[in-house]
Amino acid sequence: MGKTDTRTLVAETVEKVDENVILKGWIDSIRDHGKITFIDLRDRSGIVQCVGQDLPSVTSESVVEIQGKVSKRPEGLINKNIKTGTVEIQVGKLEVITKAQELPLPISSDGYSIDENIRNKWRYLDLRRTRMNTNMKVRSKVANFMRNWLNDRDFVEIETPILTKTTPEGARDFLVPSRLQPGNFYALPQSPQQYKQLLMVAGIERYYQFARCFRDEDPRADRAYGEFTQLDIEMSFVTQEDILQMAEILFTELVKKIFPEKKISKSPWPRLSHREAMEKYRSDKPDLRKNKNDKDELAFAWVLDFPLFTEQSEEDYFHGSGVAKFAPSHHMFTAPHPDDIELLEKDPMKVRGLQHDLVLNGYEVGGGSIRIHQPEVQSKVFDLIGFTKDQKKQFSHMLNAFTYGVPPHGGIAPGLDRFLMAILGEPSVREVMAFPTSASGQTAVLDAPSKATESQLKELAIKVAADEE
Ligand code: ASP
């Protein structure tokens, strides 16, 4: 390709005054002044104004190629609102590459007031709006920072299976029917909890993964339906203090680098016991901002010393079927506080767990714990939850694994969506996800769930009761 064929990005035009350039992108807006037409051209780097005479007719959002000369704008016409405001392009040639019909939703606004189902149906257009586009870029920057930070400290990124067995985190499982073993089902992981602990038995010592977690629970503003992403971390030979410090340094450095305009209100981060949080703030995720209207204030906090168990309720999805009435506050692999081991027998509700919740501006943006690594303690916790022999069998691989030399271990899993929502001040996690499911569980653009065909069902040996009614 000759030099004249090379594409210039919109943002680069300010450095190319008096040069001929080829720009490619979308028509952001058109202002027709009779003979003279002004076009704002948009690409991934920004927007630039182009001016031409007798241009071919073109619609907004069409994809075009513009050949033209960069010229300096006179002092009085500089547009301070855009990065390329000092220049404009004198259009020599405008070629329409693909024409856009009228968009089914406006994309020049922030989009908050548009019906969510419409935004989701046309998500690939919704993502063109500046706010959403920026959110996607910030998300990528944050994930890259985390990845590099952990890689630099000896952590190993490992993927764990999506088709797996139940990994309970207190929600309902998504099931996937098996064709090879008709009548049997995989469960999608609610988190990689068991795998990451098994990786500690495997001697990895420091693991992380951007893990997709699947939970069939009702959506809320801070919880999308179906799936979300967390930065899943596990470490061997650590104390709870080590985990808290690691997370605190990671997030403090991340904020400094990616969100320099934000101020962390208190360092080191305040630590509250669960009881203190409940008594003082009536919440286990208190919002400790000094001024809740200040969009740049970040109040991180730790909530510790949760009770290991809560009262089991009818809705607890993974309840035991015995006489026991205890449900794990975090999950069933969380270690009891060493000072409270005796109470496991005498008064289980008084046992504290080595759980830590990471709170930011009133949102729980992560949780984790030191894990049980003694098979007999794990077995005792299963009993207290009221697991039957069969239910215990579902987790026998953990008890078995722990008989082959298991290091003490623990971890944490900050939610990527939740963290971004909190730090960007977005009203819902869906604003930081590219293709979220809607509140009613409909996927963006592709419109799932949908019916399976007769032959698919036959292959899976499944009869749909709803179809027979
Ligand atoms: N698996 C836990 C969760 O998803 C996190 C952890 O304990 O590390 O909340």
CSV table of C-alpha atoms and ligand atoms in Angstrom, one decimal:
chain,number,residue,atom,x,y,z
A,1,MET,CA,0.0,0.0,0.0
A,2,GLY,CA,1.3,3.4,-1.0
A,3,LYS,CA,1.6,6.1,1.7
A,4,THR,CA,-1.4,8.0,0.2
A,5,ASP,CA,-3.6,4.9,0.9
A,6,THR,CA,-2.9,4.9,4.6
A,7,ARG,CA,-5.8,5.7,6.9
A,8,THR,CA,-5.4,8.6,9.3
A,9,LEU,CA,-7.3,8.4,12.6
A,10,VAL,CA,-9.5,11.4,13.4
A,11,ALA,CA,-7.4,12.3,16.5
A,12,GLU,CA,-4.2,12.4,14.4
A,13,THR,CA,-5.4,15.2,12.1
A,14,VAL,CA,-4.3,17.9,14.6
A,15,GLU,CA,-0.7,16.9,13.8
A,16,LYS,CA,-1.2,16.9,10.0
A,17,VAL,CA,-2.1,20.5,9.2
A,18,ASP,CA,-1.9,21.2,5.4
A,19,GLU,CA,-1.5,17.5,4.7
A,20,ASN,CA,-3.8,15.3,2.6
A,21,VAL,CA,-5.4,12.6,4.6
A,22,ILE,CA,-7.8,9.6,4.2
A,23,LEU,CA,-10.3,9.3,7.0
A,24,LYS,CA,-12.7,6.4,7.5
A,25,GLY,CA,-15.6,6.2,10.0
A,26,TRP,CA,-19.2,7.0,10.7
A,27,ILE,CA,-21.1,10.2,9.9
A,28,ASP,CA,-21.9,11.5,13.4
A,29,SER,CA,-23.9,14.5,12.2
A,30,ILE,CA,-24.6,16.6,9.1
A,31,ARG,CA,-25.4,20.3,8.8
A,32,ASP,CA,-26.4,21.3,5.4
A,33,HIS,CA,-25.9,25.0,4.6
A,34,GLY,CA,-27.0,25.0,1.0
A,35,LYS,CA,-23.9,24.6,-1.1
A,36,ILE,CA,-21.7,24.0,1.9
A,37,THR,CA,-22.1,21.0,4.0
A,38,PHE,CA,-20.5,20.4,7.5
A,39,ILE,CA,-20.0,16.8,8.5
A,40,ASP,CA,-18.8,15.5,11.8
A,41,LEU,CA,-16.9,12.3,11.2
A,42,ARG,CA,-16.4,9.8,14.0
A,43,ASP,CA,-14.0,6.9,14.4
A,44,ARG,CA,-12.6,5.1,17.4
A,45,SER,CA,-10.3,8.0,18.3
A,46,GLY,CA,-12.9,10.8,18.3
A,47,ILE,CA,-14.7,13.3,16.0
A,48,VAL,CA,-13.5,15.8,13.5
A,49,GLN,CA,-15.4,18.5,11.5
A,50,CYS,CA,-15.2,18.1,7.7
A,51,VAL,CA,-16.4,20.8,5.3
A,52,GLY,CA,-17.2,20.3,1.6
A,53,GLN,CA,-19.2,21.7,-1.4
A,54,ASP,CA,-21.6,19.7,-3.5
A,55,LEU,CA,-21.1,16.6,-1.6
A,56,PRO,CA,-23.1,13.4,-2.5
A,57,SER,CA,-26.2,13.0,-0.3
A,58,VAL,CA,-25.4,10.9,2.7
A,59,THR,CA,-27.3,9.8,5.9
A,60,SER,CA,-26.2,10.0,9.5
A,61,GLU,CA,-24.3,6.9,10.8
A,62,SER,CA,-23.4,5.8,7.2
A,63,VAL,CA,-19.8,4.5,6.9
A,64,VAL,CA,-17.7,6.7,4.7
A,65,GLU,CA,-14.2,7.4,3.4
A,66,ILE,CA,-13.2,11.0,3.2
A,67,GLN,CA,-10.2,12.3,1.3
A,68,GLY,CA,-9.3,15.8,2.1
A,69,LYS,CA,-6.8,18.3,3.4
A,70,VAL,CA,-6.4,19.3,7.0
A,71,SER,CA,-6.6,23.0,7.6
A,72,LYS,CA,-6.1,25.1,10.7
A,73,ARG,CA,-9.3,26.8,11.9
A,74,PRO,CA,-9.1,30.6,12.4
A,75,GLU,CA,-8.7,31.6,16.1
A,76,GLY,CA,-12.4,32.5,16.5
A,77,LEU,CA,-13.7,29.2,15.2
A,78,ILE,CA,-11.8,26.9,17.4
A,79,ASN,CA,-14.1,24.3,19.1
A,80,LYS,CA,-12.8,23.7,22.6
A,81,ASN,CA,-15.3,20.9,23.2
A,82,ILE,CA,-13.5,18.4,20.9
A,83,LYS,CA,-9.9,17.3,20.8
A,84,THR,CA,-9.7,18.1,17.1
A,85,GLY,CA,-11.2,21.6,17.5
A,86,THR,CA,-8.2,23.4,16.1
A,87,VAL,CA,-8.6,21.9,12.7
A,88,GLU,CA,-11.1,20.9,10.0
A,89,ILE,CA,-11.0,18.8,6.9
A,90,GLN,CA,-11.5,20.4,3.5
A,91,VAL,CA,-13.3,17.5,1.8
A,92,GLY,CA,-11.9,16.6,-1.7
A,93,LYS,CA,-13.8,13.3,-2.1
A,94,LEU,CA,-16.5,11.6,0.0
A,95,GLU,CA,-17.3,8.0,-0.7
A,96,VAL,CA,-20.1,6.2,0.9
A,97,ILE,CA,-18.9,2.7,1.9
A,98,THR,CA,-22.2,1.5,3.5
A,99,LYS,CA,-25.3,3.5,3.9
A,100,ALA,CA,-27.2,3.6,7.2
A,101,GLN,CA,-30.9,3.7,7.4
A,102,GLU,CA,-32.5,5.8,10.2
A,103,LEU,CA,-31.5,4.4,13.6
A,104,PRO,CA,-34.3,3.0,15.7
A,105,LEU,CA,-33.0,4.8,18.8
A,106,PRO,CA,-31.1,8.1,19.4
A,107,ILE,CA,-27.4,7.6,20.2
A,108,SER,CA,-26.3,11.2,20.8
A,109,SER,CA,-27.7,11.4,24.3
A,110,ASP,CA,-26.4,9.5,27.4
A,111,GLY,CA,-29.3,7.1,26.8
A,112,TYR,CA,-30.5,6.7,30.4
A,113,SER,CA,-34.1,7.6,29.6
A,114,ILE,CA,-34.5,5.2,26.7
A,115,ASP,CA,-36.4,2.0,27.4
A,116,GLU,CA,-34.0,-0.8,28.4
A,117,ASN,CA,-35.5,-3.4,26.1
A,118,ILE,CA,-35.0,-1.1,23.1
A,119,ARG,CA,-31.4,-0.4,24.1
A,120,ASN,CA,-30.8,-4.1,24.5
A,121,LYS,CA,-32.4,-5.1,21.2
A,122,TRP,CA,-30.2,-2.6,19.4
A,123,ARG,CA,-27.2,-3.0,21.7
A,124,TYR,CA,-24.7,-2.8,18.9
A,125,LEU,CA,-26.0,0.7,18.2
A,126,ASP,CA,-26.5,1.6,21.8
A,127,LEU,CA,-22.8,0.9,22.3
A,128,ARG,CA,-22.0,3.6,19.7
A,129,ARG,CA,-23.0,6.3,22.2
A,130,THR,CA,-20.0,8.0,23.7
A,131,ARG,CA,-20.9,7.0,27.3
A,132,MET,CA,-21.2,3.3,26.5
A,133,ASN,CA,-18.2,3.4,24.3
A,134,THR,CA,-16.1,5.0,27.0
A,135,ASN,CA,-17.4,2.4,29.6
A,136,MET,CA,-16.2,-0.4,27.4
A,137,LYS,CA,-12.7,1.1,27.0
A,138,VAL,CA,-12.4,1.8,30.8
A,139,ARG,CA,-13.5,-1.8,31.5
A,140,SER,CA,-10.7,-3.1,29.2
A,141,LYS,CA,-8.1,-0.8,30.9
A,142,VAL,CA,-9.1,-1.9,34.4
A,143,ALA,CA,-9.0,-5.6,33.4
A,144,ASN,CA,-5.6,-5.1,31.8
A,145,PHE,CA,-4.2,-3.3,34.8
A,146,MET,CA,-5.4,-6.1,37.1
A,147,ARG,CA,-3.9,-8.7,34.8
A,148,ASN,CA,-0.5,-7.0,34.5
A,149,TRP,CA,-0.4,-6.3,38.2
A,150,LEU,CA,-1.1,-10.0,39.1
A,151,ASN,CA,1.2,-11.3,36.4
A,152,ASP,CA,4.0,-9.2,37.8
A,153,ARG,CA,3.5,-10.8,41.2
A,154,ASP,CA,3.8,-14.5,40.2
A,155,PHE,CA,0.1,-15.1,39.8
A,156,VAL,CA,-0.9,-17.7,37.1
A,157,GLU,CA,-4.0,-17.1,34.9
A,158,ILE,CA,-5.9,-20.4,34.6
A,159,GLU,CA,-9.2,-21.1,33.0
A,160,THR,CA,-11.6,-23.5,34.7
A,161,PRO,CA,-14.5,-25.4,33.1
A,162,ILE,CA,-17.9,-23.9,32.3
A,163,LEU,CA,-19.6,-27.2,31.9
A,164,THR,CA,-19.2,-28.6,35.4
A,165,LYS,CA,-20.9,-29.7,38.5
A,166,THR,CA,-22.7,-27.6,41.0
A,167,THR,CA,-20.5,-25.0,42.8
A,168,PRO,CA,-22.9,-23.5,45.2
A,169,GLU,CA,-22.7,-19.8,46.1
A,170,GLY,CA,-26.3,-19.7,47.4
A,171,ALA,CA,-28.1,-19.3,44.1
A,172,ARG,CA,-30.0,-21.6,41.8
A,173,ASP,CA,-27.9,-23.4,39.2
A,174,PHE,CA,-28.2,-23.2,35.4
A,175,LEU,CA,-28.4,-26.8,34.1
A,176,VAL,CA,-27.2,-28.0,30.7
A,177,PRO,CA,-28.4,-31.4,29.5
A,178,SER,CA,-25.9,-34.0,28.4
A,179,ARG,CA,-26.4,-35.7,25.0
A,180,LEU,CA,-23.8,-38.4,25.7
A,181,GLN,CA,-25.4,-39.3,29.0
A,182,PRO,CA,-29.1,-38.7,28.5
A,183,GLY,CA,-30.9,-37.7,31.7
A,184,ASN,CA,-27.7,-36.3,33.2
A,185,PHE,CA,-26.9,-32.6,33.5
A,186,TYR,CA,-24.0,-30.3,33.8
A,187,ALA,CA,-24.3,-27.2,36.0
A,188,LEU,CA,-22.7,-23.9,35.0
A,189,PRO,CA,-20.4,-22.7,37.8
A,190,GLN,CA,-21.8,-20.1,40.2
A,191,SER,CA,-18.0,-19.4,40.7
A,192,PRO,CA,-14.8,-21.4,40.2
A,193,GLN,CA,-14.6,-21.8,44.0
A,194,GLN,CA,-13.9,-25.6,44.1
A,195,TYR,CA,-11.6,-25.5,41.1
A,196,LYS,CA,-9.5,-22.7,42.5
A,197,GLN,CA,-9.1,-24.6,45.7
A,198,LEU,CA,-8.1,-27.7,43.8
A,199,LEU,CA,-5.5,-25.6,42.0
A,200,MET,CA,-4.0,-24.9,45.4
A,201,VAL,CA,-3.8,-28.6,46.0
A,202,ALA,CA,-2.1,-28.8,42.6
A,203,GLY,CA,0.7,-26.5,43.9
A,204,ILE,CA,-0.2,-23.4,41.8
A,205,GLU,CA,0.0,-21.2,44.9
A,206,ARG,CA,-1.1,-18.0,43.2
A,207,TYR,CA,-4.1,-18.2,40.8
A,208,TYR,CA,-6.3,-15.7,39.1
A,209,GLN,CA,-8.9,-15.7,36.4
A,210,PHE,CA,-11.5,-13.3,34.9
A,211,ALA,CA,-14.2,-15.8,35.7
A,212,ARG,CA,-17.7,-15.8,34.3
A,213,CYS,CA,-20.1,-16.8,37.0
A,214,PHE,CA,-23.6,-18.1,36.4
A,215,ARG,CA,-26.4,-17.6,38.9
A,216,ASP,CA,-30.1,-18.0,38.3
A,217,GLU,CA,-31.3,-15.4,40.7
A,218,ASP,CA,-33.5,-12.3,40.3
A,219,PRO,CA,-31.8,-9.3,38.8
A,220,ARG,CA,-31.2,-6.0,40.8
A,221,ALA,CA,-29.5,-2.8,39.8
A,222,ASP,CA,-26.2,-4.1,41.1
A,223,ARG,CA,-26.7,-7.7,39.8
A,224,ALA,CA,-27.4,-8.6,36.2
A,225,TYR,CA,-29.5,-11.7,35.5
A,226,GLY,CA,-27.7,-14.8,34.7
A,227,GLU,CA,-24.0,-14.1,34.5
A,228,PHE,CA,-21.3,-11.7,35.6
A,229,THR,CA,-17.5,-11.4,35.7
A,230,GLN,CA,-15.3,-11.5,38.7
A,231,LEU,CA,-11.6,-11.3,39.2
A,232,ASP,CA,-11.2,-14.6,40.9
A,233,ILE,CA,-8.0,-14.9,43.1
A,234,GLU,CA,-6.7,-17.7,45.3
A,235,MET,CA,-3.4,-17.9,47.2
A,236,SER,CA,-1.6,-20.6,49.3
A,237,PHE,CA,0.2,-20.1,52.6
A,238,VAL,CA,-1.5,-16.8,53.3
A,239,THR,CA,-3.3,-15.2,56.3
A,240,GLN,CA,-6.4,-13.2,56.0
A,241,GLU,CA,-4.2,-10.1,56.5
A,242,ASP,CA,-2.1,-11.0,53.5
A,243,ILE,CA,-5.3,-11.1,51.3
A,244,LEU,CA,-6.6,-7.8,52.6
A,245,GLN,CA,-3.3,-6.1,52.0
A,246,MET,CA,-2.9,-7.5,48.5
A,247,ALA,CA,-6.4,-6.3,47.5
A,248,GLU,CA,-5.9,-2.9,49.1
A,249,ILE,CA,-2.6,-2.3,47.2
A,250,LEU,CA,-4.0,-3.6,43.9
A,251,PHE,CA,-7.1,-1.3,44.0
A,252,THR,CA,-5.2,1.7,45.4
A,253,GLU,CA,-2.6,1.5,42.6
A,254,LEU,CA,-5.4,0.9,40.0
A,255,VAL,CA,-7.3,4.0,41.1
A,256,LYS,CA,-4.2,6.1,41.0
A,257,LYS,CA,-3.3,5.0,37.5
A,258,ILE,CA,-6.8,4.7,35.8
A,259,PHE,CA,-8.9,7.1,37.8
A,260,PRO,CA,-6.5,9.9,38.9
A,261,GLU,CA,-9.4,12.3,39.4
A,262,LYS,CA,-10.8,10.1,42.2
A,263,LYS,CA,-9.9,10.3,45.8
A,264,ILE,CA,-9.9,7.4,48.2
A,265,SER,CA,-11.4,8.9,51.4
A,266,LYS,CA,-9.4,6.9,53.9
A,267,SER,CA,-6.2,4.9,53.8
A,268,PRO,CA,-5.6,2.3,55.1
A,269,TRP,CA,-9.2,1.3,54.4
A,270,PRO,CA,-11.5,1.2,57.5
A,271,ARG,CA,-12.2,-2.3,58.8
A,272,LEU,CA,-15.5,-3.0,60.5
A,273,SER,CA,-16.7,-6.2,62.2
A,274,HIS,CA,-20.0,-7.4,60.8
A,275,ARG,CA,-21.6,-6.6,64.2
A,276,GLU,CA,-20.2,-3.1,64.2
A,277,ALA,CA,-21.4,-2.5,60.7
A,278,MET,CA,-24.9,-3.8,61.5
A,279,GLU,CA,-25.1,-1.8,64.8
A,280,LYS,CA,-23.7,1.4,63.5
A,281,TYR,CA,-25.0,1.5,59.9
A,282,ARG,CA,-27.6,-1.2,59.8
A,283,SER,CA,-25.9,-2.6,56.7
A,284,ASP,CA,-23.2,-5.1,56.0
A,285,LYS,CA,-22.1,-2.9,53.2
A,286,PRO,CA,-22.1,0.6,54.6
A,287,ASP,CA,-21.6,3.7,52.5
A,288,LEU,CA,-18.8,5.5,54.3
A,289,ARG,CA,-18.4,8.5,51.9
A,290,LYS,CA,-18.2,11.8,53.8
A,291,ASN,CA,-20.2,13.5,51.1
A,292,LYS,CA,-22.5,11.3,49.1
A,293,ASN,CA,-22.9,13.9,46.3
A,294,ASP,CA,-19.2,14.0,45.6
A,295,LYS,CA,-18.8,11.8,42.5
A,296,ASP,CA,-15.0,11.5,42.9
A,297,GLU,CA,-15.0,10.2,46.5
A,298,LEU,CA,-14.2,6.5,46.9
A,299,ALA,CA,-14.9,5.0,50.3
A,300,PHE,CA,-13.4,1.5,50.4
A,301,ALA,CA,-13.9,-0.6,53.5
A,302,TRP,CA,-13.5,-4.1,54.8
A,303,VAL,CA,-16.3,-5.9,56.7
A,304,LEU,CA,-14.9,-8.8,58.7
A,305,ASP,CA,-15.9,-11.3,61.4
A,306,PHE,CA,-19.1,-12.4,59.8
A,307,PRO,CA,-20.9,-15.2,61.6
A,308,LEU,CA,-19.9,-18.5,59.8
A,309,PHE,CA,-23.6,-19.5,59.6
A,310,THR,CA,-26.9,-17.8,59.2
A,311,GLU,CA,-30.3,-19.3,60.1
A,312,GLN,CA,-31.3,-21.6,57.2
A,313,SER,CA,-34.5,-20.5,55.5
A,314,GLU,CA,-36.9,-22.3,53.1
A,315,GLU,CA,-35.5,-20.4,50.2
A,316,ASP,CA,-31.9,-21.4,50.8
A,317,TYR,CA,-31.4,-23.2,47.6
A,318,PHE,CA,-28.7,-25.6,48.7
A,319,HIS,CA,-30.1,-26.6,52.1
A,320,GLY,CA,-29.5,-29.9,53.7
A,321,SER,CA,-32.4,-32.2,54.2
A,322,GLY,CA,-31.4,-33.3,57.7
A,323,VAL,CA,-32.5,-31.7,60.9
A,324,ALA,CA,-29.8,-29.0,60.9
A,325,LYS,CA,-30.7,-25.4,60.4
A,326,PHE,CA,-27.5,-23.7,59.5
A,327,ALA,CA,-26.7,-22.1,56.1
A,328,PRO,CA,-23.2,-20.8,55.3
A,329,SER,CA,-23.0,-16.9,55.4
A,330,HIS,CA,-20.4,-16.9,52.6
A,331,HIS,CA,-20.0,-20.4,51.3
A,332,MET,CA,-19.4,-23.8,52.8
A,333,PHE,CA,-15.6,-23.8,52.2
A,334,THR,CA,-15.0,-20.7,54.5
A,335,ALA,CA,-12.9,-21.5,57.5
A,336,PRO,CA,-14.2,-20.9,61.0
A,337,HIS,CA,-12.2,-18.5,63.2
A,338,PRO,CA,-9.5,-20.6,64.9
A,339,ASP,CA,-10.6,-19.3,68.3
A,340,ASP,CA,-14.2,-20.5,67.7
A,341,ILE,CA,-13.5,-24.1,66.5
A,342,GLU,CA,-14.8,-25.4,69.9
A,343,LEU,CA,-18.1,-23.6,69.4
A,344,LEU,CA,-18.8,-25.6,66.2
A,345,GLU,CA,-20.0,-28.4,68.5
A,346,LYS,CA,-21.5,-26.3,71.2
A,347,ASP,CA,-23.0,-23.2,69.6
A,348,PRO,CA,-22.5,-23.0,65.8
A,349,MET,CA,-24.4,-19.7,65.4
A,350,LYS,CA,-21.7,-18.0,67.5
A,351,VAL,CA,-18.8,-19.2,65.3
A,352,ARG,CA,-17.1,-16.4,63.3
A,353,GLY,CA,-16.0,-17.1,59.8
A,354,LEU,CA,-12.7,-15.9,58.3
A,355,GLN,CA,-14.7,-14.1,55.6
A,356,HIS,CA,-13.9,-10.7,54.2
A,357,ASP,CA,-16.2,-8.5,52.2
A,358,LEU,CA,-14.9,-5.6,50.2
A,359,VAL,CA,-17.2,-2.6,50.2
A,360,LEU,CA,-17.1,0.5,48.0
A,361,ASN,CA,-19.5,3.4,48.3
A,362,GLY,CA,-22.2,1.2,49.8
A,363,TYR,CA,-21.8,-1.7,47.3
A,364,GLU,CA,-20.3,-5.1,48.1
A,365,VAL,CA,-17.7,-5.2,45.3
A,366,GLY,CA,-16.0,-8.4,46.4
A,367,GLY,CA,-15.9,-11.2,48.9
A,368,GLY,CA,-13.6,-14.0,49.9
A,369,SER,CA,-12.3,-16.0,52.8
A,370,ILE,CA,-9.6,-18.2,54.3
A,371,ARG,CA,-10.7,-21.8,53.4
A,372,ILE,CA,-11.1,-24.9,55.4
A,373,HIS,CA,-8.2,-27.2,54.7
A,374,GLN,CA,-8.8,-29.9,57.3
A,375,PRO,CA,-11.1,-32.7,55.9
A,376,GLU,CA,-12.6,-33.3,59.3
A,377,VAL,CA,-13.6,-29.6,59.8
A,378,GLN,CA,-15.0,-29.5,56.2
A,379,SER,CA,-17.0,-32.7,57.0
A,380,LYS,CA,-18.3,-31.1,60.2
A,381,VAL,CA,-19.5,-28.0,58.3
A,382,PHE,CA,-21.3,-30.3,55.8
A,383,ASP,CA,-23.0,-32.0,58.8
A,384,LEU,CA,-24.1,-28.7,60.3
A,385,ILE,CA,-25.6,-27.6,57.0
A,386,GLY,CA,-27.5,-30.8,57.2
A,387,PHE,CA,-26.1,-32.6,54.2
A,388,THR,CA,-27.3,-36.1,53.7
A,389,LYS,CA,-24.8,-38.8,52.7
A,390,ASP,CA,-25.7,-38.3,49.1
A,391,GLN,CA,-25.3,-34.6,49.3
A,392,LYS,CA,-21.9,-35.0,51.0
A,393,LYS,CA,-20.9,-37.4,48.2
A,394,GLN,CA,-21.3,-34.5,45.7
A,395,PHE,CA,-18.3,-32.8,47.4
A,396,SER,CA,-16.3,-35.9,48.2
A,397,HIS,CA,-13.7,-34.9,45.6
A,398,MET,CA,-12.8,-31.9,47.9
A,399,LEU,CA,-12.5,-34.1,51.0
A,400,ASN,CA,-10.4,-36.6,49.0
A,401,ALA,CA,-8.2,-33.9,47.5
A,402,PHE,CA,-7.5,-32.6,51.0
A,403,THR,CA,-6.0,-36.0,52.0
A,404,TYR,CA,-3.1,-35.6,49.6
A,405,GLY,CA,-1.3,-32.6,51.1
A,406,VAL,CA,-3.2,-29.4,50.9
A,407,PRO,CA,-1.6,-26.0,51.7
A,408,PRO,CA,-3.6,-23.5,53.9
A,409,HIS,CA,-5.2,-21.2,51.4
A,410,GLY,CA,-7.6,-18.4,50.9
A,411,GLY,CA,-8.7,-15.8,48.3
A,412,ILE,CA,-11.1,-13.1,47.2
A,413,ALA,CA,-13.2,-12.4,44.1
A,414,PRO,CA,-13.9,-8.7,43.3
A,415,GLY,CA,-16.7,-8.3,40.9
A,416,LEU,CA,-15.5,-6.6,37.8
A,417,ASP,CA,-19.0,-5.3,36.7
A,418,ARG,CA,-19.9,-4.2,40.3
A,419,PHE,CA,-16.6,-2.4,40.8
A,420,LEU,CA,-17.0,-0.5,37.5
A,421,MET,CA,-20.6,0.4,38.2
A,422,ALA,CA,-19.6,1.8,41.6
A,423,ILE,CA,-16.5,3.7,40.5
A,424,LEU,CA,-18.2,5.1,37.3
A,425,GLY,CA,-21.3,6.0,39.3
A,426,GLU,CA,-23.5,4.1,36.9
A,427,PRO,CA,-27.0,3.3,38.1
A,428,SER,CA,-26.8,-0.4,37.0
A,429,VAL,CA,-24.2,-3.1,36.3
A,430,ARG,CA,-25.8,-3.4,32.8
A,431,GLU,CA,-24.2,0.0,31.9
A,432,VAL,CA,-20.7,-1.5,32.1
A,433,MET,CA,-21.5,-4.8,30.3
A,434,ALA,CA,-21.4,-5.0,26.5
A,435,PHE,CA,-24.3,-7.4,26.0
A,436,PRO,CA,-26.2,-7.8,29.3
A,437,THR,CA,-29.4,-9.7,29.7
A,438,SER,CA,-32.4,-7.5,30.4
A,439,ALA,CA,-34.2,-7.4,33.8
A,440,SER,CA,-36.6,-10.1,32.4
A,441,GLY,CA,-33.8,-12.4,31.5
A,442,GLN,CA,-33.8,-11.8,27.7
A,443,THR,CA,-30.3,-11.7,26.1
A,444,ALA,CA,-29.3,-8.6,24.2
A,445,VAL,CA,-29.8,-8.7,20.4
A,446,LEU,CA,-29.8,-12.5,20.0
A,447,ASP,CA,-33.1,-13.0,21.9
A,448,ALA,CA,-32.5,-16.0,24.0
A,449,PRO,CA,-33.9,-18.0,25.7
A,450,SER,CA,-35.7,-19.6,22.8
A,451,LYS,CA,-37.3,-22.9,22.0
A,452,ALA,CA,-35.2,-26.0,21.1
A,453,THR,CA,-36.1,-28.0,18.0
A,454,GLU,CA,-37.9,-31.3,18.2
A,455,SER,CA,-34.8,-33.1,17.1
A,456,GLN,CA,-32.5,-31.3,19.6
A,457,LEU,CA,-34.9,-32.4,22.4
A,458,LYS,CA,-35.1,-35.9,21.1
A,459,GLU,CA,-31.3,-36.2,21.0
A,460,LEU,CA,-31.2,-35.1,24.7
A,461,ALA,CA,-34.0,-37.4,25.7
A,462,ILE,CA,-36.0,-34.4,27.0
A,463,LYS,CA,-39.8,-33.8,27.0
A,464,VAL,CA,-40.9,-30.3,27.7
A,465,ALA,CA,-43.8,-30.4,30.1
A,466,ALA,CA,-44.9,-26.8,29.1
A,467,ASP,CA,-45.4,-28.0,25.5
A,468,GLU,CA,-47.8,-30.7,26.6
A,469,GLU,CA,-50.2,-28.4,28.4
B,1,ASP,N1,-16.3,-17.8,45.3
B,1,ASP,C1,-16.6,-16.6,46.1
B,1,ASP,C2,-17.7,-15.8,45.5
B,1,ASP,O1,-18.0,-16.0,44.3
B,1,ASP,C3,-15.4,-15.8,46.3
B,1,ASP,C4,-14.4,-16.4,47.2
B,1,ASP,O2,-14.7,-16.9,48.2
B,1,ASP,O3,-13.2,-16.2,46.8
B,1,ASP,O4,-18.3,-15.0,46.1
